[in-house]
Amino acid sequence: MSFDVILRQLLEGFGQTCLIFALTLVFSLPLGMLVYFGRVSRIKPVSWIVKIFISIMRGTPLMLQLLIWYFGPYYLWGMPIGGYKFTAVILGCSMNYAAYFAEIYRSGIESIPRGQYEAAQLLGYDKRQTFMKIILPQMVKNVLPAVTNEVITLVKDTSLVYSVSYIELFATARQIAAAETTVLPLFMAGVFYYVFNYLVAWIMERFEKKLSYYH
C-alpha cells in the first residue's frame, strides 16, 4: 500500500476522530454545568445521586464505560448490537467528561469570594442575575486552564472508541499496520494526534489570554 493511500485512509479516520471530539465537547460542557447544579443541590437525594454518578464516572475507565453503553441496551432490552455504535460512543464520552467538567466548575465557583454574592444582593440582583453576570464570567476565567487540560486529554481518549469497534484514526492505523505488517501508520497517527493537540492547546491559550485581565 502506497504512502498516499495510507494517508488518505488515515485522513478519513481523522475525520471521525474530529467528529467524536467536537460532539463530546458540545454535549459535555453544558451537561457538566447541569451535573454541577445537581451536585450542589439542596435536595439531598438529588445531590447524593449526582455524587455517586460523578464517583462512578471518575473512578472507572472510560473504555469500560464505553463497553457498558454499547452492550447495555442488548442485555437490558434485547436491542441488536451494532446499530447504535456511534450513539454509544458519544454518550459514553459525554457522560464521562461531564463528570470531570462538573468538578472543575465546582472548584472554579467555590474559589469566588462570598462577598461578591453579598454585594450582588445589595445591588438588587436575584440569584440568576448574580450567577450569569458576576459568577459565571469569573468562573470561566478561573477554570479555563483545567478545562484546557481535559480537552487535550479528550483528543487522546478518542482513540479508546476502538474498544467498541468504531473506526476512527487509531483504529484505522491499527488495521493498516496489521494488514501491511508495518508500524508506519501508527507513527503517522501519532503525528496527527500531536498536531491536533498542538492546535487545541494553541486555541485554548488564545482564549486564556483574551480573558486575562492583565496582559
C-alpha atoms as a printed R data frame, in Angstrom:
    type eleno elety resid chain resno       x      y      z
1   ATOM     1    CA   MET     A     1   0.000  0.000  0.000
2   ATOM     2    CA   SER     A     2   1.443  3.358 -1.046
3   ATOM     3    CA   PHE     A     3   2.021  6.284  1.288
4   ATOM     4    CA   ASP     A     4  -0.727  8.300 -0.431
5   ATOM     5    CA   VAL     A     5  -3.292  5.555  0.134
6   ATOM     6    CA   ILE     A     6  -2.305  5.196  3.795
7   ATOM     7    CA   LEU     A     7  -2.528  8.965  4.271
8   ATOM     8    CA   ARG     A     8  -5.958  9.126  2.635
9   ATOM     9    CA   GLN     A     9  -7.330  6.362  4.856
10  ATOM    10    CA   LEU     A    10  -5.866  7.987  7.959
11  ATOM    11    CA   LEU     A    11  -7.463 11.296  6.989
12  ATOM    12    CA   GLU     A    12 -10.844  9.551  6.780
13  ATOM    13    CA   GLY     A    13 -10.308  8.108 10.243
14  ATOM    14    CA   PHE     A    14  -9.146 11.509 11.485
15  ATOM    15    CA   GLY     A    15 -12.437 12.983 10.323
16  ATOM    16    CA   GLN     A    16 -14.279 10.586 12.634
17  ATOM    17    CA   THR     A    17 -11.909 11.479 15.463
18  ATOM    18    CA   CYS     A    18 -12.682 15.177 14.981
19  ATOM    19    CA   LEU     A    19 -16.417 14.444 14.929
20  ATOM    20    CA   ILE     A    20 -16.252 12.494 18.196
21  ATOM    21    CA   PHE     A    21 -14.134 15.240 19.752
22  ATOM    22    CA   ALA     A    22 -16.466 18.060 18.682
23  ATOM    23    CA   LEU     A    23 -19.723 16.358 19.670
24  ATOM    24    CA   THR     A    24 -18.324 15.282 23.036
25  ATOM    25    CA   LEU     A    25 -17.424 18.890 23.833
26  ATOM    26    CA   VAL     A    26 -20.764 20.222 22.573
27  ATOM    27    CA   PHE     A    27 -22.658 17.875 24.909
28  ATOM    28    CA   SER     A    28 -20.316 17.524 27.896
29  ATOM    29    CA   LEU     A    29 -19.555 21.206 28.569
30  ATOM    30    CA   PRO     A    30 -23.185 22.284 29.208
31  ATOM    31    CA   LEU     A    31 -24.061 18.892 30.714
32  ATOM    32    CA   GLY     A    32 -21.229 19.384 33.180
33  ATOM    33    CA   MET     A    33 -22.943 22.545 34.421
34  ATOM    34    CA   LEU     A    34 -26.202 20.643 34.951
35  ATOM    35    CA   VAL     A    35 -24.291 17.951 36.835
36  ATOM    36    CA   TYR     A    36 -22.700 20.666 38.971
37  ATOM    37    CA   PHE     A    37 -26.119 22.096 39.884
38  ATOM    38    CA   GLY     A    38 -27.244 18.605 40.865
39  ATOM    39    CA   ARG     A    39 -24.035 18.127 42.852
40  ATOM    40    CA   VAL     A    40 -24.700 21.232 44.986
41  ATOM    41    CA   SER     A    41 -28.487 20.848 45.105
42  ATOM    42    CA   ARG     A    42 -30.150 21.354 48.487
43  ATOM    43    CA   ILE     A    43 -32.362 18.350 47.691
44  ATOM    44    CA   LYS     A    44 -30.290 15.673 49.390
45  ATOM    45    CA   PRO     A    45 -31.412 12.648 47.274
46  ATOM    46    CA   VAL     A    46 -30.526 14.559 44.084
47  ATOM    47    CA   SER     A    47 -27.157 15.592 45.480
48  ATOM    48    CA   TRP     A    48 -26.359 12.025 46.608
49  ATOM    49    CA   ILE     A    49 -27.320 10.519 43.248
50  ATOM    50    CA   VAL     A    50 -25.183 13.041 41.358
51  ATOM    51    CA   LYS     A    51 -22.233 12.469 43.706
52  ATOM    52    CA   ILE     A    52 -22.483  8.717 43.060
53  ATOM    53    CA   PHE     A    53 -22.668  9.377 39.309
54  ATOM    54    CA   ILE     A    54 -19.542 11.555 39.431
55  ATOM    55    CA   SER     A    55 -17.727  8.995 41.548
56  ATOM    56    CA   ILE     A    56 -18.500  6.193 39.079
57  ATOM    57    CA   MET     A    57 -17.579  8.257 36.017
58  ATOM    58    CA   ARG     A    58 -14.271  9.387 37.515
59  ATOM    59    CA   GLY     A    59 -13.465  6.110 39.238
60  ATOM    60    CA   THR     A    60 -13.863  3.673 36.341
61  ATOM    61    CA   PRO     A    61 -12.020  3.546 32.984
62  ATOM    62    CA   LEU     A    62 -13.620  5.292 30.032
63  ATOM    63    CA   MET     A    63 -13.110  2.151 27.956
64  ATOM    64    CA   LEU     A    64 -15.234  0.146 30.406
65  ATOM    65    CA   GLN     A    65 -17.944  2.806 30.301
66  ATOM    66    CA   LEU     A    66 -17.982  2.683 26.501
67  ATOM    67    CA   LEU     A    67 -18.426 -1.086 26.604
68  ATOM    68    CA   ILE     A    68 -21.327 -0.740 29.039
69  ATOM    69    CA   TRP     A    69 -23.035  1.860 26.848
70  ATOM    70    CA   TYR     A    70 -22.505 -0.402 23.831
71  ATOM    71    CA   PHE     A    71 -23.586 -3.744 25.280
72  ATOM    72    CA   GLY     A    72 -26.024 -2.445 27.925
73  ATOM    73    CA   PRO     A    73 -29.064 -1.999 25.639
74  ATOM    74    CA   TYR     A    74 -28.659 -5.568 24.389
75  ATOM    75    CA   TYR     A    75 -28.629 -7.097 27.864
76  ATOM    76    CA   LEU     A    76 -31.350 -4.791 29.213
77  ATOM    77    CA   TRP     A    77 -33.808 -4.643 26.308
78  ATOM    78    CA   GLY     A    78 -32.528 -7.142 23.759
79  ATOM    79    CA   MET     A    79 -31.638 -4.493 21.197
80  ATOM    80    CA   PRO     A    80 -29.461 -5.788 18.332
81  ATOM    81    CA   ILE     A    81 -25.796 -4.916 18.835
82  ATOM    82    CA   GLY     A    82 -24.214 -2.660 16.255
83  ATOM    83    CA   GLY     A    83 -26.992 -0.274 15.298
84  ATOM    84    CA   TYR     A    84 -26.191  2.327 17.923
85  ATOM    85    CA   LYS     A    85 -22.394  2.194 17.967
86  ATOM    86    CA   PHE     A    86 -21.883  5.908 17.310
87  ATOM    87    CA   THR     A    87 -24.585  6.828 19.831
88  ATOM    88    CA   ALA     A    88 -22.863  4.687 22.466
89  ATOM    89    CA   VAL     A    89 -19.543  6.397 21.755
90  ATOM    90    CA   ILE     A    90 -20.955  9.921 22.115
91  ATOM    91    CA   LEU     A    91 -22.988  9.041 25.220
92  ATOM    92    CA   GLY     A    92 -20.047  7.334 26.885
93  ATOM    93    CA   CYS     A    93 -17.568 10.127 26.202
94  ATOM    94    CA   SER     A    94 -20.030 12.931 27.001
95  ATOM    95    CA   MET     A    95 -21.143 11.458 30.324
96  ATOM    96    CA   ASN     A    96 -17.571 10.780 31.385
97  ATOM    97    CA   TYR     A    97 -16.322 14.260 30.597
98  ATOM    98    CA   ALA     A    98 -19.412 15.934 32.020
99  ATOM    99    CA   ALA     A    99 -18.492 14.474 35.410
100 ATOM   100    CA   TYR     A   100 -14.974 15.901 35.183
101 ATOM   101    CA   PHE     A   101 -16.194 19.289 33.968
102 ATOM   102    CA   ALA     A   102 -18.742 19.433 36.801
103 ATOM   103    CA   GLU     A   103 -15.973 19.117 39.394
104 ATOM   104    CA   ILE     A   104 -13.872 21.694 37.553
105 ATOM   105    CA   TYR     A   105 -16.821 24.111 37.532
106 ATOM   106    CA   ARG     A   106 -17.391 23.486 41.241
107 ATOM   107    CA   SER     A   107 -13.804 24.329 42.108
108 ATOM   108    CA   GLY     A   108 -13.966 27.482 39.998
109 ATOM   109    CA   ILE     A   109 -17.214 28.698 41.523
110 ATOM   110    CA   GLU     A   110 -16.203 27.908 45.100
111 ATOM   111    CA   SER     A   111 -12.994 29.909 44.632
112 ATOM   112    CA   ILE     A   112 -15.024 33.114 44.179
113 ATOM   113    CA   PRO     A   113 -15.270 35.121 47.453
114 ATOM   114    CA   ARG     A   114 -18.644 35.031 49.177
115 ATOM   115    CA   GLY     A   115 -18.541 38.805 49.430
116 ATOM   116    CA   GLN     A   116 -19.376 39.082 45.751
117 ATOM   117    CA   TYR     A   117 -22.679 37.298 46.326
118 ATOM   118    CA   GLU     A   118 -23.491 39.716 49.141
119 ATOM   119    CA   ALA     A   119 -22.524 42.709 47.006
120 ATOM   120    CA   ALA     A   120 -24.765 41.489 44.178
121 ATOM   121    CA   GLN     A   121 -27.642 41.086 46.619
122 ATOM   122    CA   LEU     A   122 -27.183 44.661 47.835
123 ATOM   123    CA   LEU     A   123 -27.290 45.839 44.221
124 ATOM   124    CA   GLY     A   124 -30.660 44.151 43.782
125 ATOM   125    CA   TYR     A   125 -29.552 41.166 41.687
126 ATOM   126    CA   ASP     A   126 -31.523 37.957 42.020
127 ATOM   127    CA   LYS     A   127 -29.770 34.566 42.105
128 ATOM   128    CA   ARG     A   128 -29.983 34.043 38.344
129 ATOM   129    CA   GLN     A   129 -28.612 37.503 37.554
130 ATOM   130    CA   THR     A   130 -25.842 37.090 40.107
131 ATOM   131    CA   PHE     A   131 -24.760 33.798 38.589
132 ATOM   132    CA   MET     A   132 -24.980 34.851 34.931
133 ATOM   133    CA   LYS     A   133 -23.490 38.352 35.223
134 ATOM   134    CA   ILE     A   134 -20.994 38.039 38.071
135 ATOM   135    CA   ILE     A   135 -20.157 34.434 38.965
136 ATOM   136    CA   LEU     A   136 -20.148 32.720 35.558
137 ATOM   137    CA   PRO     A   137 -17.697 35.100 33.799
138 ATOM   138    CA   GLN     A   138 -15.210 34.771 36.658
139 ATOM   139    CA   MET     A   139 -15.695 31.008 36.827
140 ATOM   140    CA   VAL     A   140 -14.932 30.630 33.122
141 ATOM   141    CA   LYS     A   141 -11.686 32.558 33.544
142 ATOM   142    CA   ASN     A   142 -10.693 30.562 36.644
143 ATOM   143    CA   VAL     A   143 -11.333 27.101 35.194
144 ATOM   144    CA   LEU     A   144 -10.023 27.612 31.669
145 ATOM   145    CA   PRO     A   145  -6.558 26.090 32.364
146 ATOM   146    CA   ALA     A   146  -8.134 22.976 33.910
147 ATOM   147    CA   VAL     A   147 -10.662 22.726 31.082
148 ATOM   148    CA   THR     A   148  -7.803 23.009 28.586
149 ATOM   149    CA   ASN     A   149  -6.095 20.006 30.170
150 ATOM   150    CA   GLU     A   150  -9.291 17.961 29.925
151 ATOM   151    CA   VAL     A   151  -9.849 18.987 26.301
152 ATOM   152    CA   ILE     A   152  -6.312 17.891 25.410
153 ATOM   153    CA   THR     A   153  -6.921 14.592 27.204
154 ATOM   154    CA   LEU     A   154 -10.130 14.155 25.205
155 ATOM   155    CA   VAL     A   155  -8.164 14.307 21.948
156 ATOM   156    CA   LYS     A   156  -6.189 11.248 23.057
157 ATOM   157    CA   ASP     A   157  -9.174  9.498 24.659
158 ATOM   158    CA   THR     A   158 -10.986  9.399 21.315
159 ATOM   159    CA   SER     A   159  -8.656  6.502 20.471
160 ATOM   160    CA   LEU     A   160 -10.437  4.381 23.119
161 ATOM   161    CA   VAL     A   161 -13.541  4.044 20.966
162 ATOM   162    CA   TYR     A   162 -11.808  1.236 19.086
163 ATOM   163    CA   SER     A   163 -12.957 -0.932 22.043
164 ATOM   164    CA   VAL     A   164 -16.467 -0.922 20.542
165 ATOM   165    CA   SER     A   165 -15.100 -1.464 17.018
166 ATOM   166    CA   TYR     A   166 -15.744  2.114 15.923
167 ATOM   167    CA   ILE     A   167 -13.373  3.092 13.148
168 ATOM   168    CA   GLU     A   168 -11.557  6.359 13.801
169 ATOM   169    CA   LEU     A   169  -7.930  7.440 13.410
170 ATOM   170    CA   PHE     A   170  -6.276  4.982 15.796
171 ATOM   171    CA   ALA     A   171  -8.425  2.026 14.710
172 ATOM   172    CA   THR     A   172  -7.645  2.807 11.068
173 ATOM   173    CA   ALA     A   173  -3.923  2.958 11.822
174 ATOM   174    CA   ARG     A   174  -4.065 -0.382 13.648
175 ATOM   175    CA   GLN     A   175  -5.896 -2.049 10.777
176 ATOM   176    CA   ILE     A   176  -3.428 -0.789  8.174
177 ATOM   177    CA   ALA     A   177  -0.445 -1.698 10.372
178 ATOM   178    CA   ALA     A   178  -1.749 -5.248 10.820
179 ATOM   179    CA   ALA     A   179  -2.579 -5.703  7.131
180 ATOM   180    CA   GLU     A   180   0.699 -4.281  5.828
181 ATOM   181    CA   THR     A   181   2.926 -5.509  8.681
182 ATOM   182    CA   THR     A   182   4.403 -2.066  9.256
183 ATOM   183    CA   VAL     A   183   4.394  0.452 12.097
184 ATOM   184    CA   LEU     A   184   4.385  3.438  9.721
185 ATOM   185    CA   PRO     A   185   0.600  4.059 10.028
186 ATOM   186    CA   LEU     A   186   0.898  4.127 13.830
187 ATOM   187    CA   PHE     A   187   3.682  6.704 13.694
188 ATOM   188    CA   MET     A   188   1.640  8.745 11.236
189 ATOM   189    CA   ALA     A   189  -1.369  8.560 13.563
190 ATOM   190    CA   GLY     A   190   0.869  9.795 16.369
191 ATOM   191    CA   VAL     A   191   1.755 12.835 14.272
192 ATOM   192    CA   PHE     A   192  -1.957 13.507 13.653
193 ATOM   193    CA   TYR     A   193  -2.681 13.391 17.392
194 ATOM   194    CA   TYR     A   194   0.279 15.638 18.194
195 ATOM   195    CA   VAL     A   195  -0.682 18.280 15.634
196 ATOM   196    CA   PHE     A   196  -4.330 18.149 16.727
197 ATOM   197    CA   ASN     A   197  -3.330 18.570 20.376
198 ATOM   198    CA   TYR     A   198  -0.978 21.408 19.467
199 ATOM   199    CA   LEU     A   199  -3.764 23.267 17.660
200 ATOM   200    CA   VAL     A   200  -6.203 22.706 20.533
201 ATOM   201    CA   ALA     A   201  -3.643 23.950 23.074
202 ATOM   202    CA   TRP     A   202  -2.892 26.992 20.890
203 ATOM   203    CA   ILE     A   203  -6.567 27.896 20.556
204 ATOM   204    CA   MET     A   204  -7.209 27.482 24.278
205 ATOM   205    CA   GLU     A   205  -4.157 29.624 25.057
206 ATOM   206    CA   ARG     A   206  -5.620 32.388 22.904
207 ATOM   207    CA   PHE     A   207  -8.851 32.167 24.922
208 ATOM   208    CA   GLU     A   208  -6.919 32.383 28.183
209 ATOM   209    CA   LYS     A   209  -5.061 35.491 27.033
210 ATOM   210    CA   LYS     A   210  -8.280 37.086 25.785
211 ATOM   211    CA   LEU     A   211  -9.961 36.545 29.149
212 ATOM   212    CA   SER     A   212  -6.947 37.694 31.127
213 ATOM   213    CA   TYR     A   213  -7.474 40.963 32.912
214 ATOM   214    CA   TYR     A   214  -3.778 41.763 32.681
215 ATOM   215    CA   HIS     A   215  -1.546 41.425 29.609
